[in-house]
Short mmCIF file of C-alpha atoms and ligand atoms in Angstrom, two decimals:
data_model
loop_
_atom_site.label_atom_id
_atom_site.label_comp_id
_atom_site.label_asym_id
_atom_site.label_seq_id
_atom_site.Cartn_x
_atom_site.Cartn_y
_atom_site.Cartn_z
CA UNK A 1 -17.77 23.43 -68.50
CA UNK A 2 -16.25 21.27 -65.74
CA UNK A 3 -17.56 18.24 -63.92
CA UNK A 4 -16.36 16.62 -60.70
CA UNK A 5 -17.68 13.05 -60.85
CA UNK A 6 -17.67 11.18 -57.50
CA UNK A 7 -14.13 12.33 -56.76
CA UNK A 8 -12.12 11.31 -53.71
CA UNK A 9 -8.57 12.25 -52.70
CA UNK A 10 -6.63 10.27 -50.17
CA UNK A 11 -3.15 10.89 -48.79
CA UNK A 12 -1.33 7.99 -47.24
CA UNK A 13 1.70 8.63 -45.04
CA UNK A 14 2.93 5.43 -43.43
CA UNK A 15 -0.08 4.11 -41.50
CA UNK A 16 -1.77 7.47 -41.37
CA UNK A 17 -4.53 7.99 -43.93
CA UNK A 18 -5.99 11.44 -44.62
CA UNK A 19 -9.18 11.43 -46.72
CA UNK A 20 -8.97 15.02 -47.90
CA UNK A 21 -11.98 14.70 -50.27
CA UNK A 22 -14.74 12.05 -50.21
CA UNK A 23 -17.24 11.43 -53.02
CA UNK A 24 -17.42 14.97 -54.33
CA UNK A 25 -19.94 15.69 -57.10
CA UNK A 26 -20.14 19.15 -58.67
CA UNK A 27 -21.18 20.48 -62.09
CA UNK A 28 -19.73 23.86 -62.99
CA UNK A 29 -21.57 25.79 -65.69
CA UNK A 30 -20.03 28.05 -68.28
CA UNK A 31 -19.96 31.60 -66.92
CA UNK A 32 -20.55 30.48 -63.33
CA UNK A 33 -19.30 32.57 -60.38
CA UNK A 34 -18.74 30.23 -57.46
CA UNK A 35 -17.38 30.66 -53.93
CA UNK A 36 -16.02 27.63 -52.08
CA UNK A 37 -16.00 28.00 -48.30
CA UNK A 38 -15.30 25.85 -45.25
CA UNK A 39 -13.08 25.40 -42.20
CA UNK A 40 -9.30 25.40 -42.38
CA UNK A 41 -8.15 21.94 -43.53
CA UNK A 42 -11.49 20.79 -44.96
CA UNK A 43 -10.24 20.19 -48.52
CA UNK A 44 -10.73 23.44 -50.45
CA UNK A 45 -7.20 23.77 -51.85
CA UNK A 46 -7.14 20.04 -52.59
CA UNK A 47 -10.31 20.50 -54.68
CA UNK A 48 -8.85 23.58 -56.41
CA UNK A 49 -5.70 21.66 -57.36
CA UNK A 50 -7.86 18.98 -58.98
CA UNK A 51 -9.92 21.59 -60.85
CA UNK A 52 -6.72 23.26 -62.06
CA UNK A 53 -5.29 19.95 -63.33
CA UNK A 54 -2.39 20.28 -60.89
CA UNK A 55 -3.29 17.01 -59.20
CA UNK A 56 -5.27 13.82 -59.90
CA UNK A 57 -8.09 12.28 -57.84
CA UNK A 58 -7.54 8.95 -56.05
CA UNK A 59 -11.02 7.85 -57.21
CA UNK A 60 -13.65 9.29 -59.51
CA UNK A 61 -13.18 11.44 -62.59
CA UNK A 62 -12.68 15.10 -63.45
CA UNK A 63 -14.07 16.17 -66.81
CA UNK A 64 -13.11 19.42 -68.47
CA UNK A 65 -15.18 20.38 -71.51
CA UNK A 66 -16.61 16.84 -71.38
CA UNK A 67 -13.21 15.10 -71.52
CA UNK A 68 -11.70 12.99 -68.74
CA UNK A 69 -8.58 14.90 -67.71
CA UNK A 70 -6.74 11.73 -66.59
CA UNK A 71 -7.02 10.38 -70.14
CA UNK A 72 -5.50 13.44 -71.80
CA UNK A 73 -2.05 13.58 -73.36
CA UNK A 74 0.56 15.64 -71.52
CA UNK A 75 0.80 18.32 -74.18
CA UNK A 76 -2.98 18.68 -74.42
CA UNK A 77 -3.12 19.12 -70.64
CA UNK A 78 -0.44 21.77 -70.59
CA UNK A 79 -2.12 23.61 -73.47
CA UNK A 80 -5.28 23.77 -71.34
CA UNK A 81 -3.40 24.82 -68.21
CA UNK A 82 -1.49 27.44 -70.17
CA UNK A 83 -4.33 29.08 -72.06
CA UNK A 84 -7.72 28.11 -70.67
CA UNK A 85 -7.12 28.09 -66.92
CA UNK A 86 -5.76 30.84 -64.69
CA UNK A 87 -4.69 29.79 -61.19
CA UNK A 88 -4.18 32.05 -58.18
CA UNK A 89 -2.32 30.12 -55.47
CA UNK A 90 -3.00 30.41 -51.74
CA UNK A 91 0.74 30.92 -51.21
CA UNK A 92 1.42 33.06 -54.29
CA UNK A 93 4.27 30.94 -55.76
CA UNK A 94 6.05 33.91 -57.31
CA UNK A 95 9.53 33.55 -58.78
CA UNK A 96 11.80 35.43 -56.38
CA UNK A 97 14.43 36.32 -58.97
CA UNK A 98 11.93 37.97 -61.33
CA UNK A 99 10.33 41.39 -60.98
CA UNK A 100 6.58 41.95 -60.72
CA UNK A 101 6.17 42.55 -64.46
CA UNK A 102 8.42 39.58 -65.34
CA UNK A 103 6.39 37.32 -63.02
CA UNK A 104 3.18 38.39 -64.75
CA UNK A 105 4.74 37.73 -68.16
CA UNK A 106 5.75 34.13 -67.41
CA UNK A 107 2.54 32.51 -68.79
CA UNK A 108 2.74 34.73 -71.91
CA UNK A 109 6.31 33.64 -72.51
CA UNK A 110 5.26 29.99 -72.34
CA UNK A 111 2.54 30.65 -74.91
CA UNK A 112 5.12 32.14 -77.29
CA UNK A 113 4.04 35.77 -77.36
CA UNK A 114 6.24 38.60 -78.65
CA UNK A 115 8.24 40.47 -76.03
CA UNK A 116 6.88 43.97 -76.60
CA UNK A 117 3.29 42.78 -76.65
CA UNK A 118 3.80 40.67 -73.48
CA UNK A 119 5.43 43.55 -71.64
CA UNK A 120 2.56 45.88 -72.52
CA UNK A 121 -0.08 43.41 -71.37
CA UNK A 122 1.81 42.64 -68.14
CA UNK A 123 2.10 46.33 -67.27
CA UNK A 124 -1.58 46.85 -67.91
CA UNK A 125 -2.50 43.94 -65.62
CA UNK A 126 -0.16 45.26 -62.91
CA UNK A 127 -2.01 48.58 -63.07
CA UNK A 128 -5.38 46.86 -62.89
CA UNK A 129 -4.45 45.28 -59.54
CA UNK A 130 -3.01 48.56 -58.21
CA UNK A 131 0.69 47.73 -58.63
CA UNK A 132 1.55 50.16 -61.46
CA UNK A 133 4.20 51.80 -59.25
CA UNK A 134 5.79 48.49 -58.19
CA UNK A 135 6.49 46.84 -61.55
CA UNK A 136 10.23 46.52 -61.08
CA UNK A 137 10.10 45.34 -57.47
CA UNK A 138 11.04 41.76 -56.68
CA UNK A 139 8.58 39.69 -54.59
CA UNK A 140 10.60 40.11 -51.36
CA UNK A 141 10.37 43.87 -51.84
CA UNK A 142 6.58 43.71 -51.75
CA UNK A 143 4.05 43.46 -48.95
CA UNK A 144 2.07 40.21 -48.50
CA UNK A 145 -1.02 41.67 -50.10
CA UNK A 146 0.99 43.08 -53.01
CA UNK A 147 2.47 39.62 -53.68
CA UNK A 148 -1.03 38.19 -53.63
CA UNK A 149 -2.07 40.74 -56.24
CA UNK A 150 0.87 39.83 -58.51
CA UNK A 151 -0.44 36.25 -58.38
CA UNK A 152 -3.88 37.49 -59.42
CA UNK A 153 -2.47 39.52 -62.34
CA UNK A 154 -0.33 36.57 -63.50
CA UNK A 155 -3.37 34.27 -63.57
CA UNK A 156 -5.02 36.62 -66.08
CA UNK A 157 -2.04 37.00 -68.42
CA UNK A 158 -3.34 34.55 -71.04
CA UNK A 159 -6.93 35.78 -70.76
CA UNK A 160 -8.18 32.37 -69.59
CA UNK A 161 -11.77 31.15 -69.77
CA UNK A 162 -11.75 29.79 -66.23
CA UNK A 163 -10.15 31.52 -63.25
CA UNK A 164 -9.42 29.43 -60.15
CA UNK A 165 -8.52 31.65 -57.21
CA UNK A 166 -7.50 30.10 -53.87
CA UNK A 167 -8.17 32.77 -51.21
CA UNK A 168 -7.32 35.77 -53.46
CA UNK A 169 -8.13 38.36 -50.76
CA UNK A 170 -6.85 36.61 -47.61
CA UNK A 171 -4.02 39.12 -47.13
CA UNK A 172 -5.89 42.20 -48.29
CA UNK A 173 -7.67 44.86 -46.28
CA UNK A 174 -11.36 45.18 -47.05
CA UNK A 175 -10.92 48.08 -49.50
CA UNK A 176 -8.22 46.34 -51.58
CA UNK A 177 -10.29 43.13 -51.35
CA UNK A 178 -13.35 44.98 -52.68
CA UNK A 179 -11.24 46.41 -55.55
CA UNK A 180 -10.21 42.88 -56.52
CA UNK A 181 -13.85 41.71 -56.34
CA UNK A 182 -14.88 44.62 -58.62
CA UNK A 183 -12.21 43.44 -61.03
CA UNK A 184 -13.52 39.85 -60.80
CA UNK A 185 -17.07 41.12 -61.46
CA UNK A 186 -15.84 42.75 -64.67
CA UNK A 187 -14.15 39.52 -65.76
CA UNK A 188 -17.35 37.62 -65.01
CA UNK A 189 -19.35 40.10 -67.12
CA UNK A 190 -16.93 39.37 -69.96
CA UNK A 191 -18.14 35.76 -69.83
CA UNK A 192 -15.41 34.13 -67.78
CA UNK A 193 -16.06 31.36 -65.27
CA UNK A 194 -14.78 32.20 -61.77
CA UNK A 195 -14.25 29.65 -59.00
CA UNK A 196 -12.87 31.17 -55.83
CA UNK A 197 -12.02 29.86 -52.36
CA UNK A 198 -12.70 32.46 -49.72
CA UNK A 199 -13.05 32.72 -45.96
CA UNK A 200 -14.86 36.04 -46.26
CA UNK A 201 -18.67 36.07 -46.24
CA UNK A 202 -18.50 39.57 -47.70
CA UNK A 203 -16.59 38.39 -50.77
CA UNK A 204 -18.71 35.22 -51.09
CA UNK A 205 -21.87 37.33 -51.09
CA UNK A 206 -20.73 38.84 -54.38
CA UNK A 207 -20.61 35.48 -56.17
CA UNK A 208 -23.68 33.68 -57.56
CA UNK A 209 -23.27 30.31 -55.89
CA UNK A 210 -21.73 29.15 -52.60
CA UNK A 211 -20.44 25.61 -52.08
CA UNK A 212 -19.59 24.77 -48.46
CA UNK A 213 -17.18 21.94 -47.66
CA UNK A 214 -16.57 20.31 -44.29
CA UNK A 215 -14.18 17.42 -43.56
CA UNK A 216 -13.79 16.57 -47.25
CA UNK A 217 -17.51 16.43 -48.15
CA UNK A 218 -19.99 18.92 -49.58
CA UNK A 219 -22.17 20.31 -46.84
CA UNK A 220 -24.27 22.58 -49.07
CA UNK A 221 -24.37 23.94 -52.62
CA UNK A 222 -26.65 26.95 -53.06
CA UNK A 223 -27.29 29.26 -55.94
CA UNK A 224 -28.40 32.81 -55.23
CA UNK A 225 -31.93 33.60 -56.32
CA UNK A 226 -32.03 36.69 -58.46
CA UNK B 1 7.58 48.01 -22.57
CA UNK B 2 8.45 49.17 -26.08
CA UNK B 3 8.81 52.60 -27.61
CA UNK B 4 8.92 53.66 -31.24
CA UNK B 5 10.61 57.08 -31.23
CA UNK B 6 10.17 59.12 -34.42
CA UNK B 7 10.99 56.13 -36.59
CA UNK B 8 11.25 56.19 -40.38
CA UNK B 9 12.09 53.38 -42.82
CA UNK B 10 13.19 54.06 -46.33
CA UNK B 11 14.02 51.61 -49.11
CA UNK B 12 16.17 52.83 -51.96
CA UNK B 13 16.31 50.85 -55.19
CA UNK B 14 18.29 52.68 -57.85
CA UNK B 15 16.54 56.04 -58.21
CA UNK B 16 13.29 54.77 -56.74
CA UNK B 17 12.70 55.66 -53.10
CA UNK B 18 9.96 54.00 -51.05
CA UNK B 19 9.26 55.65 -47.68
CA UNK B 20 7.61 52.67 -46.03
CA UNK B 21 7.35 54.39 -42.61
CA UNK B 22 7.52 58.11 -41.83
CA UNK B 23 7.96 59.62 -38.34
CA UNK B 24 6.18 56.91 -36.39
CA UNK B 25 5.73 57.47 -32.65
CA UNK B 26 4.11 54.76 -30.49
CA UNK B 27 4.40 53.76 -26.83
CA UNK B 28 3.44 50.17 -26.07
CA UNK B 29 2.51 49.42 -22.47
CA UNK B 30 3.18 46.21 -20.60
CA UNK B 31 0.18 43.89 -21.01
CA UNK B 32 -1.21 45.87 -23.94
CA UNK B 33 -3.39 44.17 -26.61
CA UNK B 34 -3.02 46.11 -29.83
CA UNK B 35 -4.32 45.66 -33.39
CA UNK B 36 -2.51 47.34 -36.27
CA UNK B 37 -4.66 47.88 -39.35
CA UNK B 38 -4.40 49.61 -42.71
CA UNK B 39 -4.42 49.12 -46.48
CA UNK B 40 -2.23 46.58 -48.24
CA UNK B 41 1.27 48.06 -48.61
CA UNK B 42 0.90 50.80 -45.98
CA UNK B 43 3.80 49.64 -43.77
CA UNK B 44 2.37 47.21 -41.19
CA UNK B 45 4.82 44.33 -41.75
CA UNK B 46 7.68 46.83 -41.96
CA UNK B 47 6.68 48.15 -38.51
CA UNK B 48 6.34 44.59 -37.15
CA UNK B 49 9.84 43.69 -38.37
CA UNK B 50 11.21 46.70 -36.48
CA UNK B 51 9.30 45.79 -33.32
CA UNK B 52 10.60 42.23 -33.56
CA UNK B 53 14.22 43.39 -33.95
CA UNK B 54 14.36 41.75 -37.37
CA UNK B 55 15.17 45.06 -39.04
CA UNK B 56 16.51 48.52 -38.13
CA UNK B 57 14.93 51.94 -38.76
CA UNK B 58 16.53 54.36 -41.24
CA UNK B 59 15.91 57.21 -38.76
CA UNK B 60 14.65 57.40 -35.19
CA UNK B 61 15.05 54.88 -32.39
CA UNK B 62 13.35 51.74 -31.15
CA UNK B 63 13.58 51.18 -27.40
CA UNK B 64 12.82 47.83 -25.80
CA UNK B 65 12.58 47.86 -22.00
CA UNK B 66 14.04 51.37 -22.12
CA UNK B 67 17.14 50.37 -24.12
CA UNK B 68 17.97 51.47 -27.65
CA UNK B 69 17.92 48.26 -29.70
CA UNK B 70 20.45 49.56 -32.24
CA UNK B 71 23.00 49.97 -29.42
CA UNK B 72 22.65 46.41 -28.13
CA UNK B 73 25.28 43.71 -28.54
CA UNK B 74 24.45 40.88 -30.95
CA UNK B 75 24.16 38.24 -28.28
CA UNK B 76 21.93 40.42 -26.09
CA UNK B 77 19.65 41.00 -29.10
CA UNK B 78 19.39 37.32 -29.92
CA UNK B 79 18.69 36.50 -26.27
CA UNK B 80 15.76 38.92 -26.42
CA UNK B 81 14.52 37.57 -29.76
CA UNK B 82 14.86 34.01 -28.51
CA UNK B 83 13.14 34.30 -25.17
CA UNK B 84 11.19 37.54 -24.83
CA UNK B 85 9.64 37.95 -28.27
CA UNK B 86 7.45 35.55 -30.21
CA UNK B 87 6.97 36.34 -33.92
CA UNK B 88 4.23 35.02 -36.21
CA UNK B 89 5.19 35.76 -39.82
CA UNK B 90 2.72 36.79 -42.52
CA UNK B 91 4.19 34.09 -44.76
CA UNK B 92 4.70 31.42 -42.06
CA UNK B 93 8.44 30.77 -42.75
CA UNK B 94 8.26 27.13 -41.71
CA UNK B 95 11.19 24.79 -42.31
CA UNK B 96 10.00 22.45 -45.07
CA UNK B 97 12.19 19.52 -44.03
CA UNK B 98 10.91 19.48 -40.44
CA UNK B 99 7.59 18.14 -39.20
CA UNK B 100 4.99 20.25 -37.39
CA UNK B 101 6.26 19.30 -33.94
CA UNK B 102 9.91 19.76 -34.97
CA UNK B 103 9.11 23.21 -36.36
CA UNK B 104 7.48 24.22 -33.08
CA UNK B 105 10.52 22.92 -31.15
CA UNK B 106 13.07 25.01 -33.06
CA UNK B 107 13.05 28.00 -30.63
CA UNK B 108 13.27 25.60 -27.66
CA UNK B 109 16.28 23.90 -29.20
CA UNK B 110 18.02 27.26 -29.56
CA UNK B 111 17.37 28.03 -25.92
CA UNK B 112 19.02 24.74 -24.91
CA UNK B 113 16.06 22.82 -23.52
CA UNK B 114 16.07 19.06 -22.97
CA UNK B 115 14.65 16.96 -25.76
CA UNK B 116 11.87 15.21 -23.83
CA UNK B 117 10.68 18.43 -22.25
CA UNK B 118 10.75 20.28 -25.62
CA UNK B 119 8.83 17.52 -27.35
CA UNK B 120 6.13 17.55 -24.67
CA UNK B 121 5.71 21.32 -24.83
CA UNK B 122 5.64 21.33 -28.64
CA UNK B 123 2.93 18.66 -28.73
CA UNK B 124 0.85 20.58 -26.21
CA UNK B 125 1.11 23.77 -28.29
CA UNK B 126 0.16 21.86 -31.45
CA UNK B 127 -2.97 20.64 -29.66
CA UNK B 128 -3.80 24.15 -28.48
CA UNK B 129 -3.93 25.39 -32.10
CA UNK B 130 -5.96 22.37 -33.23
CA UNK B 131 -3.15 20.42 -34.92
CA UNK B 132 -2.85 17.52 -32.48
CA UNK B 133 -3.57 15.06 -35.31
CA UNK B 134 -1.05 16.62 -37.71
CA UNK B 135 2.13 16.64 -35.60
CA UNK B 136 4.20 14.49 -37.96
CA UNK B 137 3.08 16.19 -41.16
CA UNK B 138 5.56 18.33 -43.08
CA UNK B 139 4.48 21.87 -44.04
CA UNK B 140 3.70 20.92 -47.65
CA UNK B 141 1.32 18.28 -46.32
CA UNK B 142 -0.73 20.91 -44.53
CA UNK B 143 -3.39 23.36 -45.62
CA UNK B 144 -2.57 27.10 -45.69
CA UNK B 145 -4.45 27.75 -42.48
CA UNK B 146 -2.77 24.78 -40.78
CA UNK B 147 0.68 26.15 -41.70
CA UNK B 148 -0.36 29.50 -40.28
CA UNK B 149 -1.29 27.79 -37.03
CA UNK B 150 2.09 26.03 -36.81
CA UNK B 151 3.67 29.49 -37.02
CA UNK B 152 1.47 30.64 -34.15
CA UNK B 153 2.38 27.62 -31.99
CA UNK B 154 6.09 28.10 -32.72
CA UNK B 155 5.97 31.75 -31.64
CA UNK B 156 4.77 30.60 -28.20
CA UNK B 157 7.37 27.87 -27.67
CA UNK B 158 9.56 29.94 -25.35
CA UNK B 159 6.61 31.47 -23.48
CA UNK B 160 7.57 34.99 -24.60
CA UNK B 161 6.48 38.21 -22.88
CA UNK B 162 5.60 39.94 -26.14
CA UNK B 163 3.84 38.27 -29.07
CA UNK B 164 4.06 39.96 -32.47
CA UNK B 165 1.60 38.39 -34.91
CA UNK B 166 1.49 39.54 -38.54
CA UNK B 167 -1.97 38.63 -39.86
CA UNK B 168 -2.35 35.43 -37.76
CA UNK B 169 -5.86 34.68 -39.06
CA UNK B 170 -5.61 35.78 -42.71
CA UNK B 171 -5.92 32.20 -44.00
CA UNK B 172 -8.40 30.96 -41.42
CA UNK B 173 -12.18 30.63 -41.63
CA UNK B 174 -14.04 32.68 -39.05
CA UNK B 175 -14.47 29.78 -36.59
CA UNK B 176 -10.75 28.81 -36.61
CA UNK B 177 -9.91 32.52 -36.44
CA UNK B 178 -12.15 32.94 -33.38
CA UNK B 179 -10.47 29.90 -31.74
CA UNK B 180 -7.08 31.56 -32.22
CA UNK B 181 -8.42 34.83 -30.79
CA UNK B 182 -9.76 32.94 -27.73
CA UNK B 183 -6.29 31.50 -27.33
CA UNK B 184 -4.77 35.01 -27.60
CA UNK B 185 -7.24 36.30 -25.00
CA UNK B 186 -6.01 33.63 -22.58
CA UNK B 187 -2.38 34.61 -23.22
CA UNK B 188 -3.29 38.25 -22.63
CA UNK B 189 -4.97 37.33 -19.33
CA UNK B 190 -1.70 35.66 -18.33
CA UNK B 191 -0.06 39.09 -18.61
CA UNK B 192 1.51 38.90 -22.06
CA UNK B 193 1.68 41.85 -24.43
CA UNK B 194 0.09 41.15 -27.83
CA UNK B 195 0.65 43.23 -30.94
CA UNK B 196 -1.20 41.90 -33.97
CA UNK B 197 -1.62 43.03 -37.57
CA UNK B 198 -5.04 42.17 -38.89
CA UNK B 199 -7.33 43.03 -41.79
CA UNK B 200 -10.37 41.76 -39.91
CA UNK B 201 -12.51 44.25 -37.98
CA UNK B 202 -13.97 41.31 -36.08
CA UNK B 203 -10.57 40.25 -34.77
CA UNK B 204 -9.50 43.86 -34.11
CA UNK B 205 -12.65 44.43 -32.05
CA UNK B 206 -11.32 41.89 -29.56
CA UNK B 207 -8.15 43.85 -28.84
CA UNK B 208 -7.97 46.88 -26.50
CA UNK B 209 -6.37 49.39 -28.83
CA UNK B 210 -6.42 49.91 -32.61
CA UNK B 211 -3.63 51.72 -34.47
CA UNK B 212 -4.44 52.54 -38.10
CA UNK B 213 -1.64 53.16 -40.60
CA UNK B 214 -1.95 54.66 -44.07
CA UNK B 215 0.94 55.29 -46.50
CA UNK B 216 3.57 54.86 -43.81
CA UNK B 217 2.06 57.23 -41.21
CA UNK B 218 -0.23 56.77 -38.22
CA UNK B 219 -3.76 57.81 -39.11
CA UNK B 220 -5.29 57.07 -35.69
CA UNK B 221 -4.44 55.39 -32.37
CA UNK B 222 -7.47 54.64 -30.21
CA UNK B 223 -7.89 52.78 -26.99
CA UNK B 224 -11.22 51.12 -26.26
CA UNK B 225 -13.17 52.64 -23.41
CA UNK B 226 -14.12 50.03 -20.87
N1 ATP C 1 12.85 45.47 -49.50
C1 ATP C 1 12.00 46.41 -49.98
N2 ATP C 1 12.42 47.25 -50.96
C2 ATP C 1 11.57 48.18 -51.46
N3 ATP C 1 10.31 48.38 -51.05
C3 ATP C 1 9.84 47.57 -50.09
C4 ATP C 1 10.65 46.54 -49.51
N4 ATP C 1 9.90 45.89 -48.58
C5 ATP C 1 8.68 46.48 -48.58
N5 ATP C 1 8.64 47.49 -49.49
C6 ATP C 1 7.51 48.39 -49.77
O1 ATP C 1 7.15 48.98 -48.50
C7 ATP C 1 5.73 49.11 -48.41
C8 ATP C 1 5.24 48.56 -47.09
O2 ATP C 1 5.34 47.16 -47.07
P1 ATP C 1 4.70 46.31 -45.90
O3 ATP C 1 5.09 44.88 -46.15
O4 ATP C 1 5.08 46.87 -44.57
O5 ATP C 1 3.14 46.50 -46.12
P2 ATP C 1 1.91 45.90 -45.30
O6 ATP C 1 1.19 47.03 -44.69
O7 ATP C 1 2.38 44.79 -44.42
O8 ATP C 1 0.98 45.31 -46.44
P3 ATP C 1 0.05 43.96 -46.51
O9 ATP C 1 -1.20 44.28 -45.77
O10 ATP C 1 -0.16 43.83 -47.99
O11 ATP C 1 0.84 42.85 -45.92
C9 ATP C 1 5.12 48.42 -49.62
O12 ATP C 1 4.62 49.41 -50.50
C10 ATP C 1 6.27 47.65 -50.26
O13 ATP C 1 6.20 47.66 -51.68
N1 ATP C 2 0.43 15.99 -49.19
C1 ATP C 2 -0.40 15.76 -48.15
N2 ATP C 2 -0.25 14.68 -47.37
C2 ATP C 2 -1.08 14.46 -46.32
N3 ATP C 2 -2.11 15.23 -45.97
C3 ATP C 2 -2.32 16.32 -46.72
C4 ATP C 2 -1.49 16.66 -47.84
N4 ATP C 2 -1.93 17.83 -48.37
C5 ATP C 2 -3.00 18.21 -47.63
N5 ATP C 2 -3.24 17.31 -46.63
C6 ATP C 2 -4.32 17.36 -45.64
O1 ATP C 2 -5.54 17.42 -46.37
C7 ATP C 2 -6.47 18.28 -45.70
C8 ATP C 2 -7.05 19.29 -46.67
O2 ATP C 2 -6.07 20.22 -47.05
P1 ATP C 2 -6.44 21.54 -47.90
O3 ATP C 2 -5.16 22.24 -48.19
O4 ATP C 2 -7.29 21.16 -49.07
O5 ATP C 2 -7.33 22.37 -46.88
P2 ATP C 2 -8.03 23.80 -47.07
O6 ATP C 2 -9.49 23.59 -46.98
O7 ATP C 2 -7.50 24.48 -48.29
O8 ATP C 2 -7.58 24.61 -45.77
P3 ATP C 2 -7.18 26.17 -45.53
O9 ATP C 2 -8.44 26.92 -45.45
O10 ATP C 2 -6.45 26.09 -44.22
O11 ATP C 2 -6.29 26.59 -46.67
C9 ATP C 2 -5.73 18.93 -44.54
O12 ATP C 2 -6.21 18.36 -43.33
C10 ATP C 2 -4.27 18.60 -44.76
O13 ATP C 2 -3.58 18.33 -43.54
MG1 MG C 3 -6.26 26.12 -48.58
MG1 MG C 4 2.14 42.76 -44.46
#
């Protein structure tokens, strides 16, 4: 479903060069459930941004459904981002002026859905992440973990095929984190592909494949035996 | 060193009332090393904001060094915040236009230190949290865990007596998290008081006392036996 083909990502700031990713090769299968782990600063979010079409590699290619993303037209790319991919950001990226339910609705609005139908779906998603009693709160009126959960709900608004979640449980206690993982299990059973960055071995244990990065390269890529 | 005396915190939004904290009583001793744990949304950050003099209770009193904080003059309060308390925020709160080393220097600047001396101290702190090779990066050029570590370094700039850290290792892998805890152990050995919110049992195990909150009330408050 997605292929990372000898991808590298380099940042150049004056004379300083940071090689955030070096020669990364990964094939993601349809319906996969993958955890990406590794030390702080090793390139996980950089990789997620490439997978989510939010950034381009410096070298190599990223293929989505067999097509080279860098060769796609702008509107084709935003159609994919809007309806096929759901992205949960490490730093939430919520819109401060909008309430919880309005934040969740944003992707639906961009896909042209009717108001009543969007509102109903957004409320249902808020309840599924345990925020049914916070739907009119603004982000600054929520705890860190609650904001994280709004980000998770928003990523699911358009019922995407692929969910990319960058540390979805980093600010959650182990019970709330387990609730989110139960929810992810259900989505996986529905046939979705889940790719998740996590620092928690407990959460990673629940996925089917663990890719470990270190200093911008793949250290190991192991599938669980059933 | 600090006393929470029957404190409550209520948020009112229209007809909705959220009782974030209810009748909290805690005595913090000089040189204490405390972990505060509990489910997402149970009131931990709200309590930390009160302890850090960033917010006031709705009822009850908060005493710092025996004095009621709500009765203090503005300049006395900012002297305390500037030099006696170090605060690590759950969402980092870094200044995007300043580099890592400039961000760490901000509290020193407010306390009127000389430039050369501030710069030297800030660089040393950056090295102590593993960011010696990132000192000129801006926050958006850092990973999530790196930004979290800048927040930790900044909280130590003025060598405070009390360090309040709201989920300091939430975005760190277990090795980087352990490095930060080693660093906190050293600070504790120097006589500092550390009060830390964490979701990680592993990190909490390393403190001397664990306070568990649930729905705005204290569920348990246990000191480790030596
Ligand atoms: N300004 C506000 N107005 C209304 N409610 C608020 C406000 N700030 C926080 N709350 C509510 O108060 C409760 C406690 O929030 P707090 O941030 O202290 O939780 P927390 O324990 O730190 O959670 P987490 O582990 O998710 O960070 C939450 O339910 C939140 O929705
Ligand atoms: N815009 C940028 N310019 C320069 N360097 C950058 C930029 N963005 C990221 N980096 C560097 O690239 C490296 C990888 O960053 P990335 O955010 O992918 O790490 P990460 O694995 O997600 O870490 P964490 O677990 O802390 O979130 C880091 O060392 C970071 O300093
Ligand atoms: Mg990251
Ligand atoms: Mg919090």
